[in-house]
């Protein structure tokens, strides 16, 4: 359902993404792993057109676009099929939890208020935040904020949802609640592209792992293949580094 | 001897022009905000020619006292308007120009460059992350602007905007120089009639002070209310 071909991107003359090819099937959970500064976030942001690649093509279900000729209209179409969950949550600070989840449904999808309300309640129930409807983001913990942002994304029923290190700015004791929510999202069949440093979580949830280093995809495969059977030196070195300072999973 | 009865009478007399002064100040505030927003846009997008003109205007206005600007406009505006009216072939009698128009234009232009700074600052204060979140949810440029940027920028700018209202009210005390009567102008007249200038000016000072106190009070209340929950 998602195919990226020969994606290139530079920041001030530095090539950050050096020809990325990536395919994601419907219902897949694809996890991008790799060292810091490798371009994982940048790749996700390209899928959502928050960055401007210099070259490459993207196909998302019936949309087929070339980044060199992409129009504003196409960008909106692409964004309306996808949703992104950010490391820093990025909730609208002047809006309550409920309003955060309702806003885009009304503004972008043109839903009626009652309809948007119903959907918001549904999604907020799934992430366990029905008791916080009227709270403002500043009154919530990081884990709660991230769950709101996931509800906000899911309420739009995107075909593809992008997670960029959704637990990296959380206190360790809050990581679990967010990972459980993501797990449920994965189980519900939504297609996911995820960037995370939670290796055991990646291993358990993913249908495919993509290992990136220095702007290229080094190798990809099933979690079993990448975590257990890979013979690639760079992959092994990266994973070994992780095993020695493992972070807490679910 | 200072006469409190005269003071009271003076205050009552002066107070009659307070509504007019406030309306004038609010009008200038709104106009300067509008122009400030346009200036901010021109600077943001570095519109050629216009952004250079604004730079020069900015440094000119920064360095020139309001009194000078007011006199300058008073003597130049009729000529300028007659010139443009001539181009557009509109009947225009320069002598009919109400000095209130001169006051409004002078102060609106003068404060617009400061307002543009306030506007720019308040927009820049909004985290890029929230704007990106809106975009990633499919908001168009205008939807992001209207629904995410403006509401938060207004809250961020509110104290500064109210403060500039106070600055404008005080600056209007120059308006009597071109025969527009505001609080100070009225105080001068009251003083001249009663021969009690001290009481009249004390009255004017008290009224200015009161307005300042009330605006500060409103500012604090609104800030609390608008900011409720966030920050
Ligand atoms: N807006 C930008 N301008 C210039 N350089 C940037 C910009 N955004 C990212 N970069 C650079 O691009 C490279 C890739 O960054 P990116 O954030 O995609 O890495 P990452 O793989 O997500 O790393 P991490 O695991 O630390 O999040 C880095 O070297 C970074 O410094
Ligand atoms: Mg990153």
PDB file of N, CA, C and O in Angstrom, chain B residues 133-160:
ATOM      1  N   UNK B 133       2.080  19.363  13.648  1.00  0.00           N
ATOM      2  CA  UNK B 133       1.019  18.414  13.983  1.00  0.00           C
ATOM      3  C   UNK B 133      -0.224  18.742  13.171  1.00  0.00           C
ATOM      4  O   UNK B 133      -0.861  17.848  12.593  1.00  0.00           O
ATOM      5  N   UNK B 134      -0.579  20.015  13.109  1.00  0.00           N
ATOM      6  CA  UNK B 134      -1.752  20.419  12.344  1.00  0.00           C
ATOM      7  C   UNK B 134      -1.587  20.035  10.881  1.00  0.00           C
ATOM      8  O   UNK B 134      -2.493  19.454  10.267  1.00  0.00           O
ATOM      9  N   UNK B 135      -0.410  20.320  10.342  1.00  0.00           N
ATOM     10  CA  UNK B 135      -0.165  19.973   8.938  1.00  0.00           C
ATOM     11  C   UNK B 135      -0.277  18.475   8.719  1.00  0.00           C
ATOM     12  O   UNK B 135      -0.887  18.020   7.754  1.00  0.00           O
ATOM     13  N   UNK B 136       0.307  17.712   9.635  1.00  0.00           N
ATOM     14  CA  UNK B 136       0.299  16.268   9.436  1.00  0.00           C
ATOM     15  C   UNK B 136      -1.116  15.710   9.558  1.00  0.00           C
ATOM     16  O   UNK B 136      -1.416  14.652   9.026  1.00  0.00           O
ATOM     17  N   UNK B 137      -1.993  16.434  10.253  1.00  0.00           N
ATOM     18  CA  UNK B 137      -3.391  15.984  10.348  1.00  0.00           C
ATOM     19  C   UNK B 137      -4.186  16.402   9.120  1.00  0.00           C
ATOM     20  O   UNK B 137      -5.358  16.076   8.998  1.00  0.00           O
ATOM     21  N   UNK B 138      -3.544  17.164   8.229  1.00  0.00           N
ATOM     22  CA  UNK B 138      -4.205  17.525   6.975  1.00  0.00           C
ATOM     23  C   UNK B 138      -4.758  18.934   6.930  1.00  0.00           C
ATOM     24  O   UNK B 138      -5.445  19.295   5.986  1.00  0.00           O
ATOM     25  N   UNK B 139      -4.462  19.749   7.945  1.00  0.00           N
ATOM     26  CA  UNK B 139      -4.884  21.151   7.906  1.00  0.00           C
ATOM     27  C   UNK B 139      -4.211  21.849   6.730  1.00  0.00           C
ATOM     28  O   UNK B 139      -3.028  21.644   6.492  1.00  0.00           O
ATOM     29  N   UNK B 140      -4.957  22.701   6.038  1.00  0.00           N
ATOM     30  CA  UNK B 140      -4.340  23.516   5.003  1.00  0.00           C
ATOM     31  C   UNK B 140      -3.597  24.670   5.673  1.00  0.00           C
ATOM     32  O   UNK B 140      -3.710  24.872   6.885  1.00  0.00           O
ATOM     33  N   UNK B 141      -2.865  25.435   4.867  1.00  0.00           N
ATOM     34  CA  UNK B 141      -2.119  26.566   5.409  1.00  0.00           C
ATOM     35  C   UNK B 141      -3.036  27.505   6.192  1.00  0.00           C
ATOM     36  O   UNK B 141      -2.753  27.890   7.327  1.00  0.00           O
ATOM     37  N   UNK B 142      -4.181  27.860   5.585  1.00  0.00           N
ATOM     38  CA  UNK B 142      -5.087  28.814   6.240  1.00  0.00           C
ATOM     39  C   UNK B 142      -5.752  28.222   7.467  1.00  0.00           C
ATOM     40  O   UNK B 142      -5.972  28.916   8.457  1.00  0.00           O
ATOM     41  N   UNK B 143      -6.090  26.940   7.374  1.00  0.00           N
ATOM     42  CA  UNK B 143      -6.700  26.297   8.545  1.00  0.00           C
ATOM     43  C   UNK B 143      -5.715  26.283   9.708  1.00  0.00           C
ATOM     44  O   UNK B 143      -6.086  26.553  10.844  1.00  0.00           O
ATOM     45  N   UNK B 144      -4.455  26.005   9.412  1.00  0.00           N
ATOM     46  CA  UNK B 144      -3.435  26.024  10.465  1.00  0.00           C
ATOM     47  C   UNK B 144      -3.315  27.427  11.054  1.00  0.00           C
ATOM     48  O   UNK B 144      -3.249  27.612  12.266  1.00  0.00           O
ATOM     49  N   UNK B 145      -3.323  28.405  10.157  1.00  0.00           N
ATOM     50  CA  UNK B 145      -3.177  29.786  10.585  1.00  0.00           C
ATOM     51  C   UNK B 145      -4.332  30.207  11.486  1.00  0.00           C
ATOM     52  O   UNK B 145      -4.149  30.747  12.567  1.00  0.00           O
ATOM     53  N   UNK B 146      -5.537  29.914  11.027  1.00  0.00           N
ATOM     54  CA  UNK B 146      -6.732  30.365  11.729  1.00  0.00           C
ATOM     55  C   UNK B 146      -6.984  29.592  13.019  1.00  0.00           C
ATOM     56  O   UNK B 146      -7.380  30.156  14.026  1.00  0.00           O
ATOM     57  N   UNK B 147      -6.769  28.281  12.979  1.00  0.00           N
ATOM     58  CA  UNK B 147      -7.181  27.446  14.102  1.00  0.00           C
ATOM     59  C   UNK B 147      -6.073  27.225  15.120  1.00  0.00           C
ATOM     60  O   UNK B 147      -6.351  26.949  16.284  1.00  0.00           O
ATOM     61  N   UNK B 148      -4.826  27.299  14.688  1.00  0.00           N
ATOM     62  CA  UNK B 148      -3.737  26.980  15.618  1.00  0.00           C
ATOM     63  C   UNK B 148      -2.901  28.218  15.949  1.00  0.00           C
ATOM     64  O   UNK B 148      -2.661  28.519  17.111  1.00  0.00           O
ATOM     65  N   UNK B 149      -2.502  28.948  14.902  1.00  0.00           N
ATOM     66  CA  UNK B 149      -1.566  30.044  15.143  1.00  0.00           C
ATOM     67  C   UNK B 149      -2.257  31.257  15.766  1.00  0.00           C
ATOM     68  O   UNK B 149      -1.855  31.729  16.830  1.00  0.00           O
ATOM     69  N   UNK B 150      -3.318  31.742  15.100  1.00  0.00           N
ATOM     70  CA  UNK B 150      -3.964  32.967  15.565  1.00  0.00           C
ATOM     71  C   UNK B 150      -4.450  32.887  17.022  1.00  0.00           C
ATOM     72  O   UNK B 150      -4.127  33.772  17.823  1.00  0.00           O
ATOM     73  N   UNK B 151      -5.207  31.847  17.391  1.00  0.00           N
ATOM     74  CA  UNK B 151      -5.708  31.847  18.774  1.00  0.00           C
ATOM     75  C   UNK B 151      -4.594  31.899  19.807  1.00  0.00           C
ATOM     76  O   UNK B 151      -4.699  32.588  20.818  1.00  0.00           O
ATOM     77  N   UNK B 152      -3.499  31.203  19.536  1.00  0.00           N
ATOM     78  CA  UNK B 152      -2.421  31.196  20.524  1.00  0.00           C
ATOM     79  C   UNK B 152      -1.587  32.471  20.461  1.00  0.00           C
ATOM     80  O   UNK B 152      -1.108  32.956  21.482  1.00  0.00           O
ATOM     81  N   UNK B 153      -1.416  32.993  19.239  1.00  0.00           N
ATOM     82  CA  UNK B 153      -0.640  34.224  19.105  1.00  0.00           C
ATOM     83  C   UNK B 153      -1.360  35.376  19.804  1.00  0.00           C
ATOM     84  O   UNK B 153      -0.738  36.219  20.444  1.00  0.00           O
ATOM     85  N   UNK B 154      -2.695  35.392  19.705  1.00  0.00           N
ATOM     86  CA  UNK B 154      -3.468  36.455  20.362  1.00  0.00           C
ATOM     87  C   UNK B 154      -3.237  36.449  21.857  1.00  0.00           C
ATOM     88  O   UNK B 154      -3.045  37.495  22.473  1.00  0.00           O
ATOM     89  N   UNK B 155      -3.268  35.254  22.433  1.00  0.00           N
ATOM     90  CA  UNK B 155      -3.051  35.153  23.871  1.00  0.00           C
ATOM     91  C   UNK B 155      -1.647  35.631  24.227  1.00  0.00           C
ATOM     92  O   UNK B 155      -1.445  36.390  25.169  1.00  0.00           O
ATOM     93  N   UNK B 156      -0.679  35.202  23.407  1.00  0.00           N
ATOM     94  CA  UNK B 156       0.705  35.591  23.684  1.00  0.00           C
ATOM     95  C   UNK B 156       0.875  37.103  23.553  1.00  0.00           C
ATOM     96  O   UNK B 156       1.624  37.723  24.297  1.00  0.00           O
ATOM     97  N   UNK B 157       0.145  37.706  22.605  1.00  0.00           N
ATOM     98  CA  UNK B 157       0.346  39.129  22.324  1.00  0.00           C
ATOM     99  C   UNK B 157      -0.531  40.022  23.184  1.00  0.00           C
ATOM    100  O   UNK B 157      -0.309  41.228  23.263  1.00  0.00           O
ATOM    101  N   UNK B 158      -1.547  39.436  23.826  1.00  0.00           N
ATOM    102  CA  UNK B 158      -2.557  40.242  24.500  1.00  0.00           C
ATOM    103  C   UNK B 158      -2.001  41.280  25.481  1.00  0.00           C
ATOM    104  O   UNK B 158      -2.357  42.458  25.401  1.00  0.00           O
ATOM    105  N   UNK B 159      -1.110  40.898  26.391  1.00  0.00           N
ATOM    106  CA  UNK B 159      -0.585  41.907  27.322  1.00  0.00           C
ATOM    107  C   UNK B 159       0.130  43.044  26.590  1.00  0.00           C
ATOM    108  O   UNK B 159      -0.045  44.216  26.944  1.00  0.00           O
ATOM    109  N   UNK B 160       0.885  42.705  25.567  1.00  0.00           N
ATOM    110  CA  UNK B 160       1.607  43.734  24.813  1.00  0.00           C
ATOM    111  C   UNK B 160       0.649  44.654  24.071  1.00  0.00           C
ATOM    112  O   UNK B 160       0.884  45.861  23.968  1.00  0.00           O
TER     113      UNK B 160
END
